[in-house]
Structure formats: C-alpha cells, structure tokens
Short mmCIF file of C-alpha atoms and ligand atoms in Angstrom, two decimals:
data_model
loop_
_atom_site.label_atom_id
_atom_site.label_comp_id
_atom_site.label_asym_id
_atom_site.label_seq_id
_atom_site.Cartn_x
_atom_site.Cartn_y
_atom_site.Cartn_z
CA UNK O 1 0.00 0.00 0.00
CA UNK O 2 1.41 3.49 -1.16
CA UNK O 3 2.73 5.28 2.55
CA UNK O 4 0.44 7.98 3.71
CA UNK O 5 -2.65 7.44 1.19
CA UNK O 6 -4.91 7.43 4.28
CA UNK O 7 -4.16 6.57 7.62
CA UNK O 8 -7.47 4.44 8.91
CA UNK O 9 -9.70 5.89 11.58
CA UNK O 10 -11.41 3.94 14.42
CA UNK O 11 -9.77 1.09 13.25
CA UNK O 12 -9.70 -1.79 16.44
CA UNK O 13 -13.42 0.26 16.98
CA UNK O 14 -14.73 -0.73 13.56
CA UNK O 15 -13.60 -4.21 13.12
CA UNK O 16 -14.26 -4.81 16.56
CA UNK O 17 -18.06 -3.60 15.85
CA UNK O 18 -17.62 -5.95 12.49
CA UNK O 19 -17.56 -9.23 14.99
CA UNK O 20 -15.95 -10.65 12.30
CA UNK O 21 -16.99 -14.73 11.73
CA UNK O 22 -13.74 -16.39 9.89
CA UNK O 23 -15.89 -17.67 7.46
CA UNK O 24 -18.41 -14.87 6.74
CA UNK O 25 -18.66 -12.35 3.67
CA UNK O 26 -17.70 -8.65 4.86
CA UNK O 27 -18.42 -5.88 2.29
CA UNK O 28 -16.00 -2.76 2.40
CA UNK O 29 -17.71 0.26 1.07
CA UNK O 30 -15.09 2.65 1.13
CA UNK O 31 -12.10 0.85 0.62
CA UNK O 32 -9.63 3.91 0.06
CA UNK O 33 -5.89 3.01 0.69
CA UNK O 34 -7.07 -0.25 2.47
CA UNK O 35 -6.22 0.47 6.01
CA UNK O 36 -9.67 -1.28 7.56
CA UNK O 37 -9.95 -4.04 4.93
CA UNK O 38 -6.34 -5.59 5.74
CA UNK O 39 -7.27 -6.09 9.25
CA UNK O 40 -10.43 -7.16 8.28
CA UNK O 41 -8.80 -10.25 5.95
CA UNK O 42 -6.73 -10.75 8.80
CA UNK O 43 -9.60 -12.13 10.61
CA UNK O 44 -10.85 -14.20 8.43
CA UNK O 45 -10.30 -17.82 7.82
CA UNK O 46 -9.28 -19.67 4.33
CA UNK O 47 -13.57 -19.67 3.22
CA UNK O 48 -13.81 -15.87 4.71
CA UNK O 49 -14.71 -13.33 1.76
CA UNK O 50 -14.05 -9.37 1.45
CA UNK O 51 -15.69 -7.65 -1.05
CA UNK O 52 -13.93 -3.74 -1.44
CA UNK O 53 -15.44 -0.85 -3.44
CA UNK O 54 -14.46 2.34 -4.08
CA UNK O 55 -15.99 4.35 -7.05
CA UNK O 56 -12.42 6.31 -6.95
CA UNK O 57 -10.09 5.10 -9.73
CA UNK O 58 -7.15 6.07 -7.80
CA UNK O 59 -7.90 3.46 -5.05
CA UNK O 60 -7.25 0.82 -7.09
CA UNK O 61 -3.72 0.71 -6.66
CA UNK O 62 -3.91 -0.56 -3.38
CA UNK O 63 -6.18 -3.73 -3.91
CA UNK O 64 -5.04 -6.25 -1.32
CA UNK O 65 -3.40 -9.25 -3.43
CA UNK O 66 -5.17 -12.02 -1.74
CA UNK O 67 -7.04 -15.24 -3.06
CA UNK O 68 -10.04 -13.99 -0.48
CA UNK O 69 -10.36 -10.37 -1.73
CA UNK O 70 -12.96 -8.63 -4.70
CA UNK O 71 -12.76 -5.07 -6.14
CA UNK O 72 -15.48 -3.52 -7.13
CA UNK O 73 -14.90 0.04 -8.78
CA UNK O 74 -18.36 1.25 -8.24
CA UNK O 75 -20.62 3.44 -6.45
CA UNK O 76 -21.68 1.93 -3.06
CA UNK O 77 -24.99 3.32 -4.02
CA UNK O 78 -24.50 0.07 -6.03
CA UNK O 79 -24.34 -2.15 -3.77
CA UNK O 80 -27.20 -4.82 -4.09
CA UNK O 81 -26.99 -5.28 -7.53
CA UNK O 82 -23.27 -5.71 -7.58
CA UNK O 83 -23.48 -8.24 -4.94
CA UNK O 84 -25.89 -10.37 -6.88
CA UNK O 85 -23.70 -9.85 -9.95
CA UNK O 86 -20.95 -11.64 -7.86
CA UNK O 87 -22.99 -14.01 -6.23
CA UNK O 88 -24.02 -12.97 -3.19
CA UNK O 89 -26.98 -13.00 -1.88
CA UNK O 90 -26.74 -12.16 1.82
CA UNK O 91 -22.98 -10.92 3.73
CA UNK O 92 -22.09 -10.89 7.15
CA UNK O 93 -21.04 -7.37 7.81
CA UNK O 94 -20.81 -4.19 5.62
CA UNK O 95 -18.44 -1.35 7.04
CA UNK O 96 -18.52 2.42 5.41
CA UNK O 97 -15.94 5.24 6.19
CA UNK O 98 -17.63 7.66 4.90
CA UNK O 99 -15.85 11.17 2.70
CA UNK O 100 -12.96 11.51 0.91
CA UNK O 101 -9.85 9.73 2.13
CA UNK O 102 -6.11 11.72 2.77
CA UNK O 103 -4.90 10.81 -0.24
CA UNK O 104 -7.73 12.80 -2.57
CA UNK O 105 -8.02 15.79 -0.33
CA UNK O 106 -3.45 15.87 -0.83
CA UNK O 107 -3.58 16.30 -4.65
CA UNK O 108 -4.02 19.53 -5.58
CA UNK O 109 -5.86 18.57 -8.99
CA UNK O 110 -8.91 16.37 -7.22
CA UNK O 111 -9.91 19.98 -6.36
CA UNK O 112 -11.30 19.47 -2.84
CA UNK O 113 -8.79 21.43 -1.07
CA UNK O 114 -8.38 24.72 -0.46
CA UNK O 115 -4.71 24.56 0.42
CA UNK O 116 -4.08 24.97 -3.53
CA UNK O 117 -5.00 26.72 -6.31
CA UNK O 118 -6.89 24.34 -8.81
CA UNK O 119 -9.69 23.52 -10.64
CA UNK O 120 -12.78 23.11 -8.86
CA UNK O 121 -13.42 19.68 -9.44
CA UNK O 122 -14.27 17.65 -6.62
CA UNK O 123 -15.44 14.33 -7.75
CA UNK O 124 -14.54 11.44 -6.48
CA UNK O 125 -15.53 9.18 -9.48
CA UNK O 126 -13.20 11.05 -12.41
CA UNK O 127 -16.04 10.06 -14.90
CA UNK O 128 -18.60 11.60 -12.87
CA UNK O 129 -20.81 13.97 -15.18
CA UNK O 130 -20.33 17.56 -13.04
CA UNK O 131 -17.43 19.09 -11.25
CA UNK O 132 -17.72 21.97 -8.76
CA UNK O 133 -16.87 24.51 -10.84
CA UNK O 134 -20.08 23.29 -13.56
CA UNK O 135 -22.73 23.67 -10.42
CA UNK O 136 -20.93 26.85 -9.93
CA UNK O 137 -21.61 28.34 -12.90
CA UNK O 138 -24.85 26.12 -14.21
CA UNK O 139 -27.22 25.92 -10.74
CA UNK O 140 -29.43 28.96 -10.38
CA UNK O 141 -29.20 31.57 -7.77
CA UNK O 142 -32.24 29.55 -5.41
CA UNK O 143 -30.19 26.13 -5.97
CA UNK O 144 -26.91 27.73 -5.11
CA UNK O 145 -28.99 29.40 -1.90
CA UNK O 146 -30.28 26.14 -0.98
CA UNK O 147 -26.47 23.84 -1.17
CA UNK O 148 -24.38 26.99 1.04
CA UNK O 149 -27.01 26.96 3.65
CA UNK O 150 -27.95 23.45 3.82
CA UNK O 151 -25.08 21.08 2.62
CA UNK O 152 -22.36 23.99 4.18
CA UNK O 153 -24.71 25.29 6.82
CA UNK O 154 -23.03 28.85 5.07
CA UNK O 155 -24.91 31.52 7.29
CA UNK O 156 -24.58 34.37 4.31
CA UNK O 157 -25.85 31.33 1.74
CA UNK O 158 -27.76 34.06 0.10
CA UNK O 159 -25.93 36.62 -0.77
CA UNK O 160 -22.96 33.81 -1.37
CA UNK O 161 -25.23 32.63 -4.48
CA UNK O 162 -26.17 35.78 -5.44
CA UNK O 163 -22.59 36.88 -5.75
CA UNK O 164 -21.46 33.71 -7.41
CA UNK O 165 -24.40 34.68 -10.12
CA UNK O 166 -23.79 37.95 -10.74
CA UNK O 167 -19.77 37.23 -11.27
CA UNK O 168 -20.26 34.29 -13.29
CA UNK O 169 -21.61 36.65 -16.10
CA UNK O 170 -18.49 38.32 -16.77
CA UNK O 171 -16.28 34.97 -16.46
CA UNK O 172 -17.06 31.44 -15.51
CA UNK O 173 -15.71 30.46 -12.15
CA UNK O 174 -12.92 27.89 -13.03
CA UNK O 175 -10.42 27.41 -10.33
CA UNK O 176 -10.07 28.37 -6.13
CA UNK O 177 -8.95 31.86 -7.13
CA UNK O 178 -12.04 32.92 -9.45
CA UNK O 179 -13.95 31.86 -6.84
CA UNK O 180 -11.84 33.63 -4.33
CA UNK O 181 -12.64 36.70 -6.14
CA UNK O 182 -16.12 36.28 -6.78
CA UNK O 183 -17.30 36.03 -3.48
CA UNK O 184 -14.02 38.13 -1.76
CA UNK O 185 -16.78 40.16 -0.11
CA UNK O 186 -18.87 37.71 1.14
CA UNK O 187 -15.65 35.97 3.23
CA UNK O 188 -15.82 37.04 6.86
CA UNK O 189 -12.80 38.61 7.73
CA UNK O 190 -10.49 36.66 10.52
CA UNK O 191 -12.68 33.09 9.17
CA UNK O 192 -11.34 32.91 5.71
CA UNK O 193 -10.69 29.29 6.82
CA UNK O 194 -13.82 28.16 8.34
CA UNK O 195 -15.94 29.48 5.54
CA UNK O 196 -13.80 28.28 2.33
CA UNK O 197 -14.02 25.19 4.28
CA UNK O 198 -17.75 25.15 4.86
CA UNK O 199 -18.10 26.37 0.94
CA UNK O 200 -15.97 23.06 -0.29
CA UNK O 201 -18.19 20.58 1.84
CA UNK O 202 -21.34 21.92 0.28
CA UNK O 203 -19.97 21.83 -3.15
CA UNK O 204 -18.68 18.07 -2.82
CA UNK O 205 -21.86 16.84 -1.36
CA UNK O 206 -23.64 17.81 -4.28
CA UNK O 207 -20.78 17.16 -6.38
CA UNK O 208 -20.87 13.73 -5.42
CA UNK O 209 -24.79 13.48 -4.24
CA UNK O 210 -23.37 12.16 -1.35
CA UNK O 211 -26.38 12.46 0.92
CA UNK O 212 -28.39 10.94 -1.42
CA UNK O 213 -26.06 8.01 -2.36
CA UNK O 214 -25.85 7.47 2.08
CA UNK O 215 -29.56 6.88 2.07
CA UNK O 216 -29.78 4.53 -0.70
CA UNK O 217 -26.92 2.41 0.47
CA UNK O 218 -28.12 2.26 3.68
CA UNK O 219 -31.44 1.24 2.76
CA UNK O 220 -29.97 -1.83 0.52
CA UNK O 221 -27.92 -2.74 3.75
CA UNK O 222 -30.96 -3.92 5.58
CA UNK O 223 -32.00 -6.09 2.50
CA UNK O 224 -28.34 -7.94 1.77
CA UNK O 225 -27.42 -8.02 5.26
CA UNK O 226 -27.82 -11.67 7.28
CA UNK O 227 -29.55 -11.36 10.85
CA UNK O 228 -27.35 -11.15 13.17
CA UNK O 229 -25.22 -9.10 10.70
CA UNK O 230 -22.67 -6.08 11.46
CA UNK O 231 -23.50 -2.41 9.95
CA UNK O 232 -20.60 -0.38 10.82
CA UNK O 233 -20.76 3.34 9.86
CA UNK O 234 -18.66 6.60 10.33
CA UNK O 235 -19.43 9.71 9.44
CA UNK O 236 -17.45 13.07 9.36
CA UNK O 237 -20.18 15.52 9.64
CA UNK O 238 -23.31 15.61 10.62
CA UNK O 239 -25.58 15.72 7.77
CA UNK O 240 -24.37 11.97 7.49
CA UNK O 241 -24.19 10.82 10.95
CA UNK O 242 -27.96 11.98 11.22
CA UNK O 243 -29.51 9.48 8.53
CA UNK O 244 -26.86 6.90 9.60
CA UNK O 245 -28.51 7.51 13.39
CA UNK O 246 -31.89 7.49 12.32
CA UNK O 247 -31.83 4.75 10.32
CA UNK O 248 -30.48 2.36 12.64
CA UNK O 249 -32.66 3.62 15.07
CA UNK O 250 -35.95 3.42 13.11
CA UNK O 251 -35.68 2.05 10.08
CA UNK O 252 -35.77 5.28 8.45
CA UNK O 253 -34.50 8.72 7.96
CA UNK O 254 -37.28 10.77 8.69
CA UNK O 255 -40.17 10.94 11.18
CA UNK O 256 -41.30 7.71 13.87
CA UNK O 257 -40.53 4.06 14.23
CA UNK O 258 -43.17 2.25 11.87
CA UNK O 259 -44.94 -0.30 14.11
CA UNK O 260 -47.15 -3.14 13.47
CA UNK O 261 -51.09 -3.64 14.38
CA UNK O 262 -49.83 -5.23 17.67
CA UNK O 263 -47.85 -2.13 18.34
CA UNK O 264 -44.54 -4.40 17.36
CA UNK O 265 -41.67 -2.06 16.17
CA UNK O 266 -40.92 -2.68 12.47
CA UNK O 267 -37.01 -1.87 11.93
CA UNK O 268 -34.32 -3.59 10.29
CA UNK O 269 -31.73 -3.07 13.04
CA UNK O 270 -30.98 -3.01 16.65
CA UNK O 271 -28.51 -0.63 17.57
CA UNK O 272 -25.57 -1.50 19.61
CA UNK O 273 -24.11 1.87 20.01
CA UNK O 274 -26.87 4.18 21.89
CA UNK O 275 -24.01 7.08 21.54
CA UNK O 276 -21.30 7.15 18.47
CA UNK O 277 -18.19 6.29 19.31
CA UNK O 278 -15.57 8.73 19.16
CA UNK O 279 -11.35 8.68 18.66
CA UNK O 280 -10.04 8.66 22.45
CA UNK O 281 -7.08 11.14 22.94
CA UNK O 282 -4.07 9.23 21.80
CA UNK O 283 -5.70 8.92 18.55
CA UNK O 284 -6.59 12.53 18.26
CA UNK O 285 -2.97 13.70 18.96
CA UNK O 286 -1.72 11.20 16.08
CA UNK O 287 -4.60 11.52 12.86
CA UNK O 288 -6.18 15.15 13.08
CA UNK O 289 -8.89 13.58 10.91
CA UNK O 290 -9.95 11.28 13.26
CA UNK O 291 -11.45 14.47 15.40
CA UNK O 292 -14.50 14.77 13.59
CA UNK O 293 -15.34 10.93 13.16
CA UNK O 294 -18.54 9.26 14.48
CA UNK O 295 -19.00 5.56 14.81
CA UNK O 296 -22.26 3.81 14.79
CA UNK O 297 -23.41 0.05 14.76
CA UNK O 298 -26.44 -1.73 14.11
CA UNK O 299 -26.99 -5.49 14.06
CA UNK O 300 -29.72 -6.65 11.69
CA UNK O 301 -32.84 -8.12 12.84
C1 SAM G 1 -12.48 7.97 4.13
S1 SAM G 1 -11.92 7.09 2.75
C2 SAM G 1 -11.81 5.44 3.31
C3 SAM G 1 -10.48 5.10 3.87
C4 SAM G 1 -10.29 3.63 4.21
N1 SAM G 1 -11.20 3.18 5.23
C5 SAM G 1 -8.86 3.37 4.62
O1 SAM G 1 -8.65 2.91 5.74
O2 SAM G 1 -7.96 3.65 3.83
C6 SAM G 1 -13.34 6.99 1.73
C7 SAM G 1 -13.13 6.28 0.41
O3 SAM G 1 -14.41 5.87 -0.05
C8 SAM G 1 -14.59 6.23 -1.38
N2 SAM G 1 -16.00 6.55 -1.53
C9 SAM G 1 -16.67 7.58 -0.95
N3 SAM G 1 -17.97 7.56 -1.33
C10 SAM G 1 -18.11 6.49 -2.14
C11 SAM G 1 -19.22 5.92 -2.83
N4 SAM G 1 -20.43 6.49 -2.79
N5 SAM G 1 -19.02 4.80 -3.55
C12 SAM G 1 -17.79 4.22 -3.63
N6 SAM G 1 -16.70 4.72 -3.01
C13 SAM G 1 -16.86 5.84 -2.27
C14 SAM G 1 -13.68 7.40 -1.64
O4 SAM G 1 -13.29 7.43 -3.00
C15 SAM G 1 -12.52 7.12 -0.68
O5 SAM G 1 -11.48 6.43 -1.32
#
C-alpha cells in the first residue's frame, strides 16, 4: 500500500463492531488506501470473503493481493446489484468510512482542497458527469442558496449565491482563485478558513450526491445483510451521521418508528451503540482527521 494514502480511523473500533466470523462475507464500502480491509482479511479464515469498493479510480492501486479479496470500482450506491452480480446474496457485515480519504483531499488537482489553487473539481468518481466549478456556474441563484445553507450550513448562503451569479456573467468560475474573487466580499474577515471550508463541503456533497447516495446504500444494507449481521458506519459531519442515526434507530431517515397492528416495532436493526463512538485522545494527537469521526453500529434483525 502506497505510505500515507490514508491513515485508517477507528480502526480496532470498527472491526471490533464488524464481529468478524472467519468464514463470513464482509463488504468494504469505502475501501480507500485499504487500512480497515487488511485487518479485516486478517480475521478471516481460508472460506472468509471481502468484497472492497471504491468508485475512486485512484484506489485501485492498493487492492489487497489475496485469493479472499474482490474489487469492485463502483458506487456503493451500487451495492445490491453488484453483490448479486458476484454471487451474493446475503454478507455478514458491511463497514462504510464515509468522505474523501487523505490521499484525494493531498492532490491539488482532485480539487477538494483549499490549500491549492486548482480547478474546482471535486469528484470522487473522475467520470462523474459535473465538477464543482459546472454547479458553480450552471445551478441557479435559489439552488446555489439552498447547497451553502444546507449542505455547508453557510450563514450568508444568500448573498454567497447571489454573488457567485452575478460574477459568473463576466467569467465562468474555473479554479479556487475565481472563486476567491467572486465572493471576496462575502468571506468574513479573521474566518477565511472556516468558511472556504464550509463552501468546499457543500460543493462536494452535491458534487458527489453524497447524501443521497448514504440513504440509498443504507437502505440496501438492511435487505443484503444476514440477521445477526454487522453495519458499521462513520461519518465526518453531521448531515451523514444523522440518517446513519436514524436509520439504525428506526428504520428510516425521517419521522417515527413504523410499528405493526400489535404495536410491534418494524425496523431492520438493533442498535448497539446508543451514543457514536468517538477517537479517544491518543488517537486525536496522532490523525487530526480522526477528530471529527462518528462511529455507529447496528446489528440486523
Ligand atoms: C475515508 S476514505 C476510506 C479510507 C479507508 N477506510 C482506509 O482505511 O484507507 C473513503 C473512500 O471511499 C470512497 N467513496 C466515498 N464515497 C463512495 C461511494 N459512494 N461509492 C464508492 N466509493 C466511495 C472514496 O473514494 C474514498 O477512497
């Protein structure tokens, strides 16, 4: 594995929520430079199977060269279908680790840093049809309003996308520094480094639909996982730990716990972790990404 591609967060937390059977079938979602997926084969026995996907091209130089290990270079929001097409029906445990690994936010060209000047790309599958800088300068004012405020929780969202409109007339907003410029006014003075911040995660979840993809991956989980099976999830922000939360917790993202005519809850999982987990202190001090991580676990029903 290439050295510092992505250093793996939570990692005795996650496959320790896996409770990994030597001979089950564990599904990595987010395979990235590998970290959680070699301790996961290290677990299992000669039958065991782990099944890796990562929708990122780049990841693929660090498949794990082992008789007991499958690639997949799709979308997770893929999941089912790719299972079947492999032939598997039902798997043990499925672990996601959610966002964009190390190694994607360190090259200047993915775009989704703004340590460098760059293109505003920001997707994490390169054959994905629209970068940043095309919902920059193709989304109307209302859609630009609604991404800042909701996806970036941007407290100026407004008059962000109405500057982003008005300056996109005179040149298209290509690269960090157009956009720099564009919206120069709008930048509070003294949080230049929150808000750009704030800015990129709004632009990458709808770069990448990622809130959408979460709840359609996590709905196929309940239908390909075994009972008794691991879901292991962690999230980065909150917009994604709150569907992760709710659906283990109900079933689904939004509103009450269905239940039955004998007042029986119906949900797919019981949850094993009433509060995320979080990094304890030693890990803080060594991975600075592991500060915003949240761990949660459901067992299927
Ligand atoms: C946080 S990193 C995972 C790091 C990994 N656990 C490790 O230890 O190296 C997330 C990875 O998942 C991939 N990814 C994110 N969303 C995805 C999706 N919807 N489908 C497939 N891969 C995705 C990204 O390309 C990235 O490589």
């Amino acid at each position: 594995m290439e050295n510092n591609y992505h250093v793996p967060v939570l990692l005795k937390e996650c496959i320790d929520g896996l409770n990994i059977k030597p001979d089950g079938v564990y599904v990595d979602v987010t395979f990235g430079g590998g970290g959680h997926s070699k301790e996961i084969l290290k677990k299992l026995g000669k039958d065991g199977v782990l099944i890796a996907f990562d929708q990122d091209p780049d990841a693929q130089r660090n498949k794990l060269d082992d008789p007991r290990f499958l690639f997949v270079d799709q979308n997770f929001a893929f999941l089912k279908n790719n299972l079947r097409l492999l032939g598997f029906k039902a798997v043990d445990g499925i672990l996601a680790d959610l966002g964009v690994s190390s190694h994607q936010f360190n090259e200047p060209d993915r775009g989704f840093s703004t340590r460098f000047e760059a293109a505003l790309d920001m997707r994490m599958d390169k054959q994905g049809s629209k970068t940043a800088a095309d919902v920059l300068n193709t989304y109307t004012e209302d859609q630009l309003h609604k991404i800042f405020g909701i996806y970036g929780e941007v407290k100026n969202a407004k008059s962000l996308a109405r500057a982003v409109v008005t300056a996109r007339v005179s040149s298209p907003i290509s690269t960090l520094q157009d956009f720099k410029t564009a919206v120069a006014a709008q930048i509070p003075k003294g949080k230049e480094h929150k808000y750009m911040a704030q800015v990129f995660q709004a632009l990458r979840i709808e770069v990448n639909g990622e809130i959408d993809v979460l709840e359609r991956f996590l709905e196929q989980t309940a239908e390909v996982l075994k009972p008794g099976g691991r879901l292991v999830v962690m999230s980065y922000h909150s917009l994604e730990d709150r569907p992760v939360k709710n659906f283990l917790a109900k079933g689904k993202f939004r509103g009450e716990v269905e239940k039955d005519f004998y007042g029986n809850q119906q949900k797919p999982f019981t949850v094993i972790t009433r509060k995320a987990v979080v990094a304890n202190d030693e890990e803080l001090e060594k991975n600075s990404r592991s500060r915003s991580a949240k761990l949660r676990i459901g067992e299927k029903i």
